PDB file of C-alpha atoms and ligand atoms in Angstrom:
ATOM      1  CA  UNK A   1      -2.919 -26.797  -0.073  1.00 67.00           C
ATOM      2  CA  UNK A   2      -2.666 -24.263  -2.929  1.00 91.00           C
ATOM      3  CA  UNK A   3       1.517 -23.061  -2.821  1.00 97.00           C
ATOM      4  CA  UNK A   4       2.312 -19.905  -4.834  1.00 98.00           C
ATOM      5  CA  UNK A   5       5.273 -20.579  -7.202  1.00 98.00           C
ATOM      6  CA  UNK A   6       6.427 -17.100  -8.127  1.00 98.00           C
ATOM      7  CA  UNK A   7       8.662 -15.496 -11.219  1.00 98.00           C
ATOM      8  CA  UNK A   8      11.815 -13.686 -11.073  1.00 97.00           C
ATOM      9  CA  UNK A   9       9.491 -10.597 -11.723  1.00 98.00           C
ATOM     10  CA  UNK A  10       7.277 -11.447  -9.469  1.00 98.00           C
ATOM     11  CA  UNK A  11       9.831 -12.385  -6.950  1.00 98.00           C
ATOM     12  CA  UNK A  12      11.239  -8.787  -7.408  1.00 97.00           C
ATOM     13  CA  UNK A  13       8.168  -7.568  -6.576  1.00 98.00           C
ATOM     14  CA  UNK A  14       7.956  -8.801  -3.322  1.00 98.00           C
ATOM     15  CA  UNK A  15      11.431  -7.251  -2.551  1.00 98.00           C
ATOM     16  CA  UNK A  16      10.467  -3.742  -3.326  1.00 97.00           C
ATOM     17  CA  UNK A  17       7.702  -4.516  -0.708  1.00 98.00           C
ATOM     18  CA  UNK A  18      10.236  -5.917   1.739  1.00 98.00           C
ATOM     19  CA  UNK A  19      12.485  -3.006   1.342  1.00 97.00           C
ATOM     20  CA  UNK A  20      10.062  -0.478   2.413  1.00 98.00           C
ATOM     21  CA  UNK A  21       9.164  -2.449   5.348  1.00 98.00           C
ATOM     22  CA  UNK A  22      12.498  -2.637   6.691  1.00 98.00           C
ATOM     23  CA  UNK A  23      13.717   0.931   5.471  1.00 97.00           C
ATOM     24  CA  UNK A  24      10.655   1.317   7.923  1.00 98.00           C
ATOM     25  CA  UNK A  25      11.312  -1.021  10.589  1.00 98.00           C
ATOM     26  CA  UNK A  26      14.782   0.429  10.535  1.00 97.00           C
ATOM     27  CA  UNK A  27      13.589   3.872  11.592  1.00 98.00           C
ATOM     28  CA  UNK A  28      11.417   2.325  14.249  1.00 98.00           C
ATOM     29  CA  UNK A  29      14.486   0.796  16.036  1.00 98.00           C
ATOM     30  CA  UNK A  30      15.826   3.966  15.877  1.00 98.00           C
ATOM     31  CA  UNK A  31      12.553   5.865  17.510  1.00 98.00           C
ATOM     32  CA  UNK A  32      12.556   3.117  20.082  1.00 98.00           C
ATOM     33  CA  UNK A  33      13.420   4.675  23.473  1.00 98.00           C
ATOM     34  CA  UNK A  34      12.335   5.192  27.077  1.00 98.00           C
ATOM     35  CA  UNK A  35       9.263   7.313  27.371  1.00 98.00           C
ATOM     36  CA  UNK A  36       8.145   6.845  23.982  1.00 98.00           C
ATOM     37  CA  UNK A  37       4.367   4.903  23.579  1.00 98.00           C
ATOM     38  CA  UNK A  38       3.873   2.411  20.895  1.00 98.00           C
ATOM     39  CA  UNK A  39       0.858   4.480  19.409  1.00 98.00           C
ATOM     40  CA  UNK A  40       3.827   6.525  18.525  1.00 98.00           C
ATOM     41  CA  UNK A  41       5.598   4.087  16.960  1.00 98.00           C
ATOM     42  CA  UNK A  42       2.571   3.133  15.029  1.00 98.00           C
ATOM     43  CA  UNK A  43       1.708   6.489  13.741  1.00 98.00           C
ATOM     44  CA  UNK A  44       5.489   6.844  12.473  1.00 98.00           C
ATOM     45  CA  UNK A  45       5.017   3.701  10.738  1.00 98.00           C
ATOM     46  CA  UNK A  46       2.091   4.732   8.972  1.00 98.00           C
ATOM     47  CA  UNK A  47       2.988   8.178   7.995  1.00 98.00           C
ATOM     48  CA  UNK A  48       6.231   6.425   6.613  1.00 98.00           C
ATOM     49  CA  UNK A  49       4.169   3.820   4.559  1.00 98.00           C
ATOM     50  CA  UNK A  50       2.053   7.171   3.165  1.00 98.00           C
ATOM     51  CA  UNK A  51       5.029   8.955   2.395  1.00 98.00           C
ATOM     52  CA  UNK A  52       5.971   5.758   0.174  1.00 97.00           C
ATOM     53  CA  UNK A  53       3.027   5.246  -1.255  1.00 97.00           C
ATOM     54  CA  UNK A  54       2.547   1.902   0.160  1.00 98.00           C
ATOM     55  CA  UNK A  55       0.088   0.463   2.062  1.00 98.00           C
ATOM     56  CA  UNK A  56      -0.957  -1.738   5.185  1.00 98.00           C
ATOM     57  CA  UNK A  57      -1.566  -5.305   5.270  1.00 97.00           C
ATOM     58  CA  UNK A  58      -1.714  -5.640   9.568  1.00 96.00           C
ATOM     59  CA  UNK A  59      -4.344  -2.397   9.259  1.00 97.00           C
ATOM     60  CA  UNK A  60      -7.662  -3.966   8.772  1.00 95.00           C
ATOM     61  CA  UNK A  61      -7.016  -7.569   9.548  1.00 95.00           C
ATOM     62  CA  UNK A  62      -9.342 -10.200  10.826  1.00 89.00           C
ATOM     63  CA  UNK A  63      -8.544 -14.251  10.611  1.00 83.00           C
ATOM     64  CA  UNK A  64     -11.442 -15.061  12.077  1.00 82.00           C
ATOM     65  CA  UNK A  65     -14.872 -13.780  12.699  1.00 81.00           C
ATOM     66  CA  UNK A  66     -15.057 -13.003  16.570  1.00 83.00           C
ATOM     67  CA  UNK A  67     -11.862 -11.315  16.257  1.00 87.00           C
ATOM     68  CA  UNK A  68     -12.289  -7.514  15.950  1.00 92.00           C
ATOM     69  CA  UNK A  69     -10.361  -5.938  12.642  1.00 95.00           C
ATOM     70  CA  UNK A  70      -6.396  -4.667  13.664  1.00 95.00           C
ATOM     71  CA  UNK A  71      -6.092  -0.973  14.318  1.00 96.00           C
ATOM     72  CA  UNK A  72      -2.154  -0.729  14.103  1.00 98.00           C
ATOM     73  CA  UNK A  73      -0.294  -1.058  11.008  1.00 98.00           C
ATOM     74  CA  UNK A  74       2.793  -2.482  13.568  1.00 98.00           C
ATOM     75  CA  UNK A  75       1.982  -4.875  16.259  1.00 97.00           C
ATOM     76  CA  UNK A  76       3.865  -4.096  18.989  1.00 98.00           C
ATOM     77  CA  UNK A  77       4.030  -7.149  21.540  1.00 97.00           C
ATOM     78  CA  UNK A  78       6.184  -5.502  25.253  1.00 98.00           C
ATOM     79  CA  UNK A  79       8.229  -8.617  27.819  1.00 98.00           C
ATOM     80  CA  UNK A  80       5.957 -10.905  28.099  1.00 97.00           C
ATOM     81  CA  UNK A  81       3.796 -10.309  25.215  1.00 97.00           C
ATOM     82  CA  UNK A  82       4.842 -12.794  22.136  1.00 96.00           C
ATOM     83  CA  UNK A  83       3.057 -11.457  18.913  1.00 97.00           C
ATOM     84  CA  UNK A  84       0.000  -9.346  17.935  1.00 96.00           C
ATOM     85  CA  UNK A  85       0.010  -6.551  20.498  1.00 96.00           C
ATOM     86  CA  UNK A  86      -1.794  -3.630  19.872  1.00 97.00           C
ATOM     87  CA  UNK A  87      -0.457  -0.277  19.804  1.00 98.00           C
ATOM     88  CA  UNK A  88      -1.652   2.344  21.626  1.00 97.00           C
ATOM     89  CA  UNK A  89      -0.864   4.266  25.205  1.00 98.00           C
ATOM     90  CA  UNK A  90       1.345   1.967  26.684  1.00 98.00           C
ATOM     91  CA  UNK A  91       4.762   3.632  27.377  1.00 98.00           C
ATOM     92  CA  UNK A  92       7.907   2.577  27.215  1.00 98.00           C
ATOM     93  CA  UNK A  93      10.372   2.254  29.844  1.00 98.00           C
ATOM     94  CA  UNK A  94      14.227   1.658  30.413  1.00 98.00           C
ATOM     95  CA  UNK A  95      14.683  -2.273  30.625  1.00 98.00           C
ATOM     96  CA  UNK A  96      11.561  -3.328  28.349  1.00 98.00           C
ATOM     97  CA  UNK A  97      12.194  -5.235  24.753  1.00 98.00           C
ATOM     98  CA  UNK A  98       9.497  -4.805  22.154  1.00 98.00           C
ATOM     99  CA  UNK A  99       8.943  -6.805  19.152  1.00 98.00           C
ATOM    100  CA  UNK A 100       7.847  -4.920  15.858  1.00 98.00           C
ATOM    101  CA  UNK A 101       6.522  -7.003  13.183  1.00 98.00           C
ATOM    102  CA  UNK A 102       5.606  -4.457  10.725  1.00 98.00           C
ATOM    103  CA  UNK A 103       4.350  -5.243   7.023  1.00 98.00           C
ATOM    104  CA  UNK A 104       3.799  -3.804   3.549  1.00 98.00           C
ATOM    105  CA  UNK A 105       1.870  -3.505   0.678  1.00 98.00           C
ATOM    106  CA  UNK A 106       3.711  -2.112  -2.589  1.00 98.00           C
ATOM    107  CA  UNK A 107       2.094  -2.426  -6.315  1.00 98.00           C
ATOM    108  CA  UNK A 108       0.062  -5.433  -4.946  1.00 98.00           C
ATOM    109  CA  UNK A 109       2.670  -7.333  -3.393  1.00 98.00           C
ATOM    110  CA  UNK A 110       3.310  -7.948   0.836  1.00 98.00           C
ATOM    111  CA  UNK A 111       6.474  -7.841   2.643  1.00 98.00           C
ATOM    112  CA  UNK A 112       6.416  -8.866   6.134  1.00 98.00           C
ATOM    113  CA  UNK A 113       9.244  -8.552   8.587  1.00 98.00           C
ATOM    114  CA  UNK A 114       9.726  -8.271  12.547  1.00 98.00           C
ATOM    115  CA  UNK A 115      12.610  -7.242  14.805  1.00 98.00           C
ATOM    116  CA  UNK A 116      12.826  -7.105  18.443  1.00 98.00           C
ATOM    117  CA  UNK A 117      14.517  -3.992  20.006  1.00 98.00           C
ATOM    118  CA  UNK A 118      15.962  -3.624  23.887  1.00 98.00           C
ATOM    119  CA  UNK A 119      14.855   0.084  25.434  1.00 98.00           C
ATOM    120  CA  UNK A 120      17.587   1.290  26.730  1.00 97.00           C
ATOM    121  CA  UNK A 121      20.055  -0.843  29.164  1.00 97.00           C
ATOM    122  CA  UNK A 122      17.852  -4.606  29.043  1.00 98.00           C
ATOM    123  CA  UNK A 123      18.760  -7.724  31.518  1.00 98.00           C
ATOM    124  CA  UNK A 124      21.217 -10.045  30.521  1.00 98.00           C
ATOM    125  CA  UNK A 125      19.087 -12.305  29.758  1.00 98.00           C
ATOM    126  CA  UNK A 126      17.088 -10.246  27.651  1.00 98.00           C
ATOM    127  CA  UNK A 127      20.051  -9.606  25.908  1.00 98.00           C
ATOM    128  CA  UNK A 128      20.638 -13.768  25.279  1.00 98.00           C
ATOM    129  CA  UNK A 129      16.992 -14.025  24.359  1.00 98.00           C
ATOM    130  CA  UNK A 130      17.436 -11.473  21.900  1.00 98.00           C
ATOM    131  CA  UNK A 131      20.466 -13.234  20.504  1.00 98.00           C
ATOM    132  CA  UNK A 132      19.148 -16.324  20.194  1.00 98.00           C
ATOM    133  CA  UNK A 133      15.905 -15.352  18.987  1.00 98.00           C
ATOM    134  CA  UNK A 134      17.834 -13.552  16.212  1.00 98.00           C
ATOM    135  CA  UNK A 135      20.022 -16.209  15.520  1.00 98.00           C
ATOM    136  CA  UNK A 136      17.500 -19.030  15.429  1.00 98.00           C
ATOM    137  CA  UNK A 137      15.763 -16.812  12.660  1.00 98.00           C
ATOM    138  CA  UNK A 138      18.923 -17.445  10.327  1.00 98.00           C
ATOM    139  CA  UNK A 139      19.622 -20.841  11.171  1.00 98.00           C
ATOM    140  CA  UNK A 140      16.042 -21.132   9.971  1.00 98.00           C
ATOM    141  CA  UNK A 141      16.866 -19.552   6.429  1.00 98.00           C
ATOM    142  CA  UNK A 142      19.495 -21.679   5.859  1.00 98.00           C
ATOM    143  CA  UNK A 143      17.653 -24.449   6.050  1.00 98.00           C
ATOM    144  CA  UNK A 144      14.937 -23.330   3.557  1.00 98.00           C
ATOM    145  CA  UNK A 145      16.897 -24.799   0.618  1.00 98.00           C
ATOM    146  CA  UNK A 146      15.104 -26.265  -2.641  1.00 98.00           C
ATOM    147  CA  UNK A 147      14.732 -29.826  -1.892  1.00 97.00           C
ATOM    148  CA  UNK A 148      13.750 -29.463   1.650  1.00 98.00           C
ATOM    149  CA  UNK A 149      11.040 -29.502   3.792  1.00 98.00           C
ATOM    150  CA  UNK A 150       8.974 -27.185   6.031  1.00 97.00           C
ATOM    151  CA  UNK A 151       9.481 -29.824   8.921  1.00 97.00           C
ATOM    152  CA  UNK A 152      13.134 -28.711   8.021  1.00 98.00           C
ATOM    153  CA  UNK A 153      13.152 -25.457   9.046  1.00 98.00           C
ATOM    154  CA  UNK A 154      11.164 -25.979  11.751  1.00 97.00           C
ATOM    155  CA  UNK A 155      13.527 -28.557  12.576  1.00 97.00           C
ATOM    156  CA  UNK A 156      16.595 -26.120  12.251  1.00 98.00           C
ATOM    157  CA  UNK A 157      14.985 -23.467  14.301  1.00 98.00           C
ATOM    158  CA  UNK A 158      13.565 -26.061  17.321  1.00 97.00           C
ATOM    159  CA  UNK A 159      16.852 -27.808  17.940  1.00 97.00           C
ATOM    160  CA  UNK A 160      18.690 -24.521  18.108  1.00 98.00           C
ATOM    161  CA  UNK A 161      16.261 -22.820  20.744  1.00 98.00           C
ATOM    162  CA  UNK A 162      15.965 -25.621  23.152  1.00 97.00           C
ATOM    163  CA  UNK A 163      19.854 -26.139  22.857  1.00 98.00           C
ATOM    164  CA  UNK A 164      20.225 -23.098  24.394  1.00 98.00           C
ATOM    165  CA  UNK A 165      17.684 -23.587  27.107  1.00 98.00           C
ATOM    166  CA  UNK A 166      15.176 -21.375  25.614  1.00 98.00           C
ATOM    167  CA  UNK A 167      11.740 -22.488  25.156  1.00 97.00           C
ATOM    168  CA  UNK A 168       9.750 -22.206  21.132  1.00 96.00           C
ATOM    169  CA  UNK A 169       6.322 -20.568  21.265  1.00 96.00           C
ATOM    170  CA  UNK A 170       3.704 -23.443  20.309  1.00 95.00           C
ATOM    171  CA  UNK A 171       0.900 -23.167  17.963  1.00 94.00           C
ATOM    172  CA  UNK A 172       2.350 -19.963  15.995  1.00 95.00           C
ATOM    173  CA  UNK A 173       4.674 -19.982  13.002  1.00 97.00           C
ATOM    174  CA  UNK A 174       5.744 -18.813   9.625  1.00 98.00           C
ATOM    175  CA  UNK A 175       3.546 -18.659   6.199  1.00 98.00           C
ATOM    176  CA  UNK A 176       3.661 -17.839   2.656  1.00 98.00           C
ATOM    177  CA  UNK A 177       3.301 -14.596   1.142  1.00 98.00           C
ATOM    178  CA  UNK A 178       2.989 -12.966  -1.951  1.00 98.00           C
ATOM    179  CA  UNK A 179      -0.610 -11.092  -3.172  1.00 97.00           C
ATOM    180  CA  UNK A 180      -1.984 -11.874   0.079  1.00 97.00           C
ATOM    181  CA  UNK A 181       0.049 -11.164   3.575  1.00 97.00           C
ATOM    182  CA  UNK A 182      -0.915 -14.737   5.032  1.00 96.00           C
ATOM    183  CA  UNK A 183      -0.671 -18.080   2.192  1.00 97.00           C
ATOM    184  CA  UNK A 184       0.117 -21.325   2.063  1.00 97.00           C
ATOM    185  CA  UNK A 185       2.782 -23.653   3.369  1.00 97.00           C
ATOM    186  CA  UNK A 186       2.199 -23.057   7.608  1.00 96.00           C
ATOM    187  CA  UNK A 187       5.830 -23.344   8.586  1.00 97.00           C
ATOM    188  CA  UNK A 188       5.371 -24.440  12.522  1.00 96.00           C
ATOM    189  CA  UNK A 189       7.733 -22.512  14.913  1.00 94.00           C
ATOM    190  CA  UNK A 190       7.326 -26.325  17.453  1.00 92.00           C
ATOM    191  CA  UNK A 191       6.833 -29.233  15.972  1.00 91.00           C
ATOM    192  CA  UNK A 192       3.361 -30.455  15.883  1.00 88.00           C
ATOM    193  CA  UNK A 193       1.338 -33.347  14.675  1.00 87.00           C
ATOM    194  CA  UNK A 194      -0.953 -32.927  11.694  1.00 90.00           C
ATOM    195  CA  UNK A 195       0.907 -29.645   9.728  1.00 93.00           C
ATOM    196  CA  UNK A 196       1.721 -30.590   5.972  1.00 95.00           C
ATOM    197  CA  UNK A 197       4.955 -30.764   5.277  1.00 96.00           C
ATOM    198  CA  UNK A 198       5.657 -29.451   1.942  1.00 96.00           C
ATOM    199  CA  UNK A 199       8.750 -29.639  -0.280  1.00 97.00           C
ATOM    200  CA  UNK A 200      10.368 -26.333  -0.631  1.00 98.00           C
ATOM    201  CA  UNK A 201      10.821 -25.501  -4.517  1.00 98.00           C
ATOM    202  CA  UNK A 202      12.145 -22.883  -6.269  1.00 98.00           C
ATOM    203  CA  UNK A 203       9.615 -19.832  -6.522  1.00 98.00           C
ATOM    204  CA  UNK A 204       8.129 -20.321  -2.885  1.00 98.00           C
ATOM    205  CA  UNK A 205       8.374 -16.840  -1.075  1.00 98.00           C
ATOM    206  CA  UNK A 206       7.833 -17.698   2.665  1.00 98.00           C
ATOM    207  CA  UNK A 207       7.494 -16.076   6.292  1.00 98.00           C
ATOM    208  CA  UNK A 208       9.840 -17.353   9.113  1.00 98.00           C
ATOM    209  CA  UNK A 209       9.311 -15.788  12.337  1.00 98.00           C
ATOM    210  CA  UNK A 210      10.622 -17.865  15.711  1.00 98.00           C
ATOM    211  CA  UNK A 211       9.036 -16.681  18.530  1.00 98.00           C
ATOM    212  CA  UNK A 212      10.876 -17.535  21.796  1.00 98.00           C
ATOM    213  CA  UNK A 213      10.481 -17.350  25.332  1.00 98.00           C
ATOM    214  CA  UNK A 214      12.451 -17.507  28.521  1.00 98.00           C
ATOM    215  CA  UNK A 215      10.649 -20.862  29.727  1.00 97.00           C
ATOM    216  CA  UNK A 216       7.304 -21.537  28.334  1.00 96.00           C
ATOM    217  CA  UNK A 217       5.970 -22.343  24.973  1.00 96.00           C
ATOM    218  CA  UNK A 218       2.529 -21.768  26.200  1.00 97.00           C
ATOM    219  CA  UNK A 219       0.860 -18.969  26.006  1.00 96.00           C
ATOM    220  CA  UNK A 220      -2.601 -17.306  26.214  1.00 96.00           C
ATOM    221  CA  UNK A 221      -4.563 -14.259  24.536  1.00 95.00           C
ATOM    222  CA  UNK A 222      -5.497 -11.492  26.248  1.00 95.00           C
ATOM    223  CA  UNK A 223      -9.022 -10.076  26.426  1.00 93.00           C
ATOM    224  CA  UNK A 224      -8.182  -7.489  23.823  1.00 93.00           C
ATOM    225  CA  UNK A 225      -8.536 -10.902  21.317  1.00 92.00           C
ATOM    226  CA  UNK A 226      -5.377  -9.563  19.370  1.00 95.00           C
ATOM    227  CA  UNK A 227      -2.536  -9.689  21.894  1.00 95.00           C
ATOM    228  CA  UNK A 228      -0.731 -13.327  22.582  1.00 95.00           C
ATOM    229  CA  UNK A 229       1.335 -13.337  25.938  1.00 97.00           C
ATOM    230  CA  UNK A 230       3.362 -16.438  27.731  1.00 97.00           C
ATOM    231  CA  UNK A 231       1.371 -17.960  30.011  1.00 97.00           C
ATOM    232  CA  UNK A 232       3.836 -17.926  32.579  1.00 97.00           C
ATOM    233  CA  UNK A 233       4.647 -13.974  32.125  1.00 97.00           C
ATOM    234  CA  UNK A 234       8.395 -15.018  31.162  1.00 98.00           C
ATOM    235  CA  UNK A 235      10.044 -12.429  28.490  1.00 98.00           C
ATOM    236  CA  UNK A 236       9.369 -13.282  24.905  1.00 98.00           C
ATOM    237  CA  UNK A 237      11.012 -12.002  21.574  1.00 98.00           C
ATOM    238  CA  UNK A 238      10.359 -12.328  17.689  1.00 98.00           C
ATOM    239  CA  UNK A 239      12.501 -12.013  14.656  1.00 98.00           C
ATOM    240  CA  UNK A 240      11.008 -12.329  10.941  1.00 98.00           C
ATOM    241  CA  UNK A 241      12.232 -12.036   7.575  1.00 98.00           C
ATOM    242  CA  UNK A 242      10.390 -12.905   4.172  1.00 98.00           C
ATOM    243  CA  UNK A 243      12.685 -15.073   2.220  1.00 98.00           C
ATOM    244  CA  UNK A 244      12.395 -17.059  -1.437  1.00 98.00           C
ATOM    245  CA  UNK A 245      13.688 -20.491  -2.417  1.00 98.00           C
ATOM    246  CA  UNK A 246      15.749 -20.543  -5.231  1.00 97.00           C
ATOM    247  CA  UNK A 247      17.633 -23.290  -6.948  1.00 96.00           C
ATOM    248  CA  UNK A 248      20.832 -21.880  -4.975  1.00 96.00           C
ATOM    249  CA  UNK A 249      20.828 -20.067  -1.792  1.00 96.00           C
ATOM    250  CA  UNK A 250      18.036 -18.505   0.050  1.00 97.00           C
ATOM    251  CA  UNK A 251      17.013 -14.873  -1.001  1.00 97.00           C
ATOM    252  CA  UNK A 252      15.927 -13.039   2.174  1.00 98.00           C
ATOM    253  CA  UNK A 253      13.592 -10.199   0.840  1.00 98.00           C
ATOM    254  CA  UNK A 254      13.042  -8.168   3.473  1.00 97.00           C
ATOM    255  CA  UNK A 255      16.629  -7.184   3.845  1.00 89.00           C
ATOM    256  CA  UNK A 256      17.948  -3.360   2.791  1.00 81.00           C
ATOM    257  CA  UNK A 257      19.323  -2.755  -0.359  1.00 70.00           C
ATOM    258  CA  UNK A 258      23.480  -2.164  -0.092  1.00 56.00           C
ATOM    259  CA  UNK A 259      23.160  -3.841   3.550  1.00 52.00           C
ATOM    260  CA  UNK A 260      25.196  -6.806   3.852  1.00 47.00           C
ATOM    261  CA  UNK A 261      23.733  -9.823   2.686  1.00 45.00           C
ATOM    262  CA  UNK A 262      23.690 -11.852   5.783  1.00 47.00           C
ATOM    263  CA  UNK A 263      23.075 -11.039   9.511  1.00 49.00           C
TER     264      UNK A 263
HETATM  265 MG1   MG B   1       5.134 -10.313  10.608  1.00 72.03          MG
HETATM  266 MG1   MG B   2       4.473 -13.099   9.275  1.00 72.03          MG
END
């Protein structure tokens, strides 16, 4: 496994990326309302990363061959969708939530982020999945400390989920980033046998990005090849931030400039 260990400099770089993305992601929260289709959402997104100059890193992107290139530059996963939905005519409605994981490319370097929004008035316990979802994201960062593992924060984020009766989305996790959207260390959502488990030094930039659902961590992909749903239709949500380990605290990236520092 080939880790990235990245400057200050280059470390900066990756912010500038991460602030566009959520300057952007912020503005798609904000467009997020009934009646509104998540082509929409996608073609705000990539007018935005025009009018910036920067560009996409979802746009384009295969894993594997078999799997048809991605046509959004957001995915855009609905309820029961968990990650990697495709945006396109599907129309939103009062009650939904929608996860937005939305990335960019600025002077060579990615930023990746996701958020999941309520439409309008949501359940109550879409409101609690949001919430923890959210939550489980931070308890993740603080446990990417210099010195630690990646079992750690997968660690962190597990035992927080299923303490609050929530179920973690197997198979799918974080990643590093830096000149490409998708590096090394794999930073398992659900522990699983067989994933490397890599100290955390200073200069790694890393993904993490709990997925939760109501009651499943199984899930299946749709015939689209792109789109990962729970298997059991239960509501599923997604928070991400890109975040670097320093020899003090964690340095969340993808957060906005004169925000606060924390949630
Ligand atoms: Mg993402
Ligand atoms: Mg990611």
């Amino acid at each position: 496994m080939a880790i990235n260990y990245r400057s200050k400099t280059e470390i900066e770089g990756i912010r500038r990326a991460g602030q566009v993305v959520m300057e952007i992601l912020e503005e798609l929260r904000a467009a997020t309302k009934p009646g509104v289709t998540t082509g929409e959402l996608d073609a705000l997104a990539a007018r935005e990363l025009a009018r910036r100059g920067a560009t996409s890193n979802f746009r384009g992107y295969s894993p594997a061959k078999g799997t048809p290139p991605f046509t959004g530059v957001i995915c855009a996963s609905v309820n029961d969708e968990v990650v990697h939905g495709i945006p396109g005519k599907r129309v939103l409605k009062e009650g939904d939530i929608i996860a937005l994981d939305f990335g960019a490319i600025v002077d060579g370097w990615h930023g990746d982020s996701a958020i999941t929004v309520p439409v309008g008035h949501v359940s109550a316990v879409a409101q609690r999945l949001l919430q923890v979802t959210h939550d489980a994201l931070w308890k993740g960062i603080a446990a990417a400390q210099a010195g630690a593992r990646v079992y750690d924060i997968t660690r962190a984020v597990q035992t927080y989920v299923e303490g609050e009766g929530f179920a973690l989305v197997e198979h799918y996790g974080g990643h590093g980033i830096g000149r490409e959207l998708h590096e090394d260390p794999f930073i398992p959502n659900a522990m699983e046998q067989g994933i490397p488990n890599p100290l955390l030094r200073p200069g790694m930039v890393v993904c993490i990005e709990p997925m939760v659902s109501v009651s499943t961590p199984r899930t299946r992909t749709l015939g689209d090849k792109w789109t990962v749903s729970t298997r059991d239709g239960s509501l599923s949500a997604h928070f991400e931030h890109t975040v670097a380990i320093t020899a003090g605290e964690p340095l969340v990236l993808t957060s906005l400039v004169g925000a606060s520092a924390s949630h």
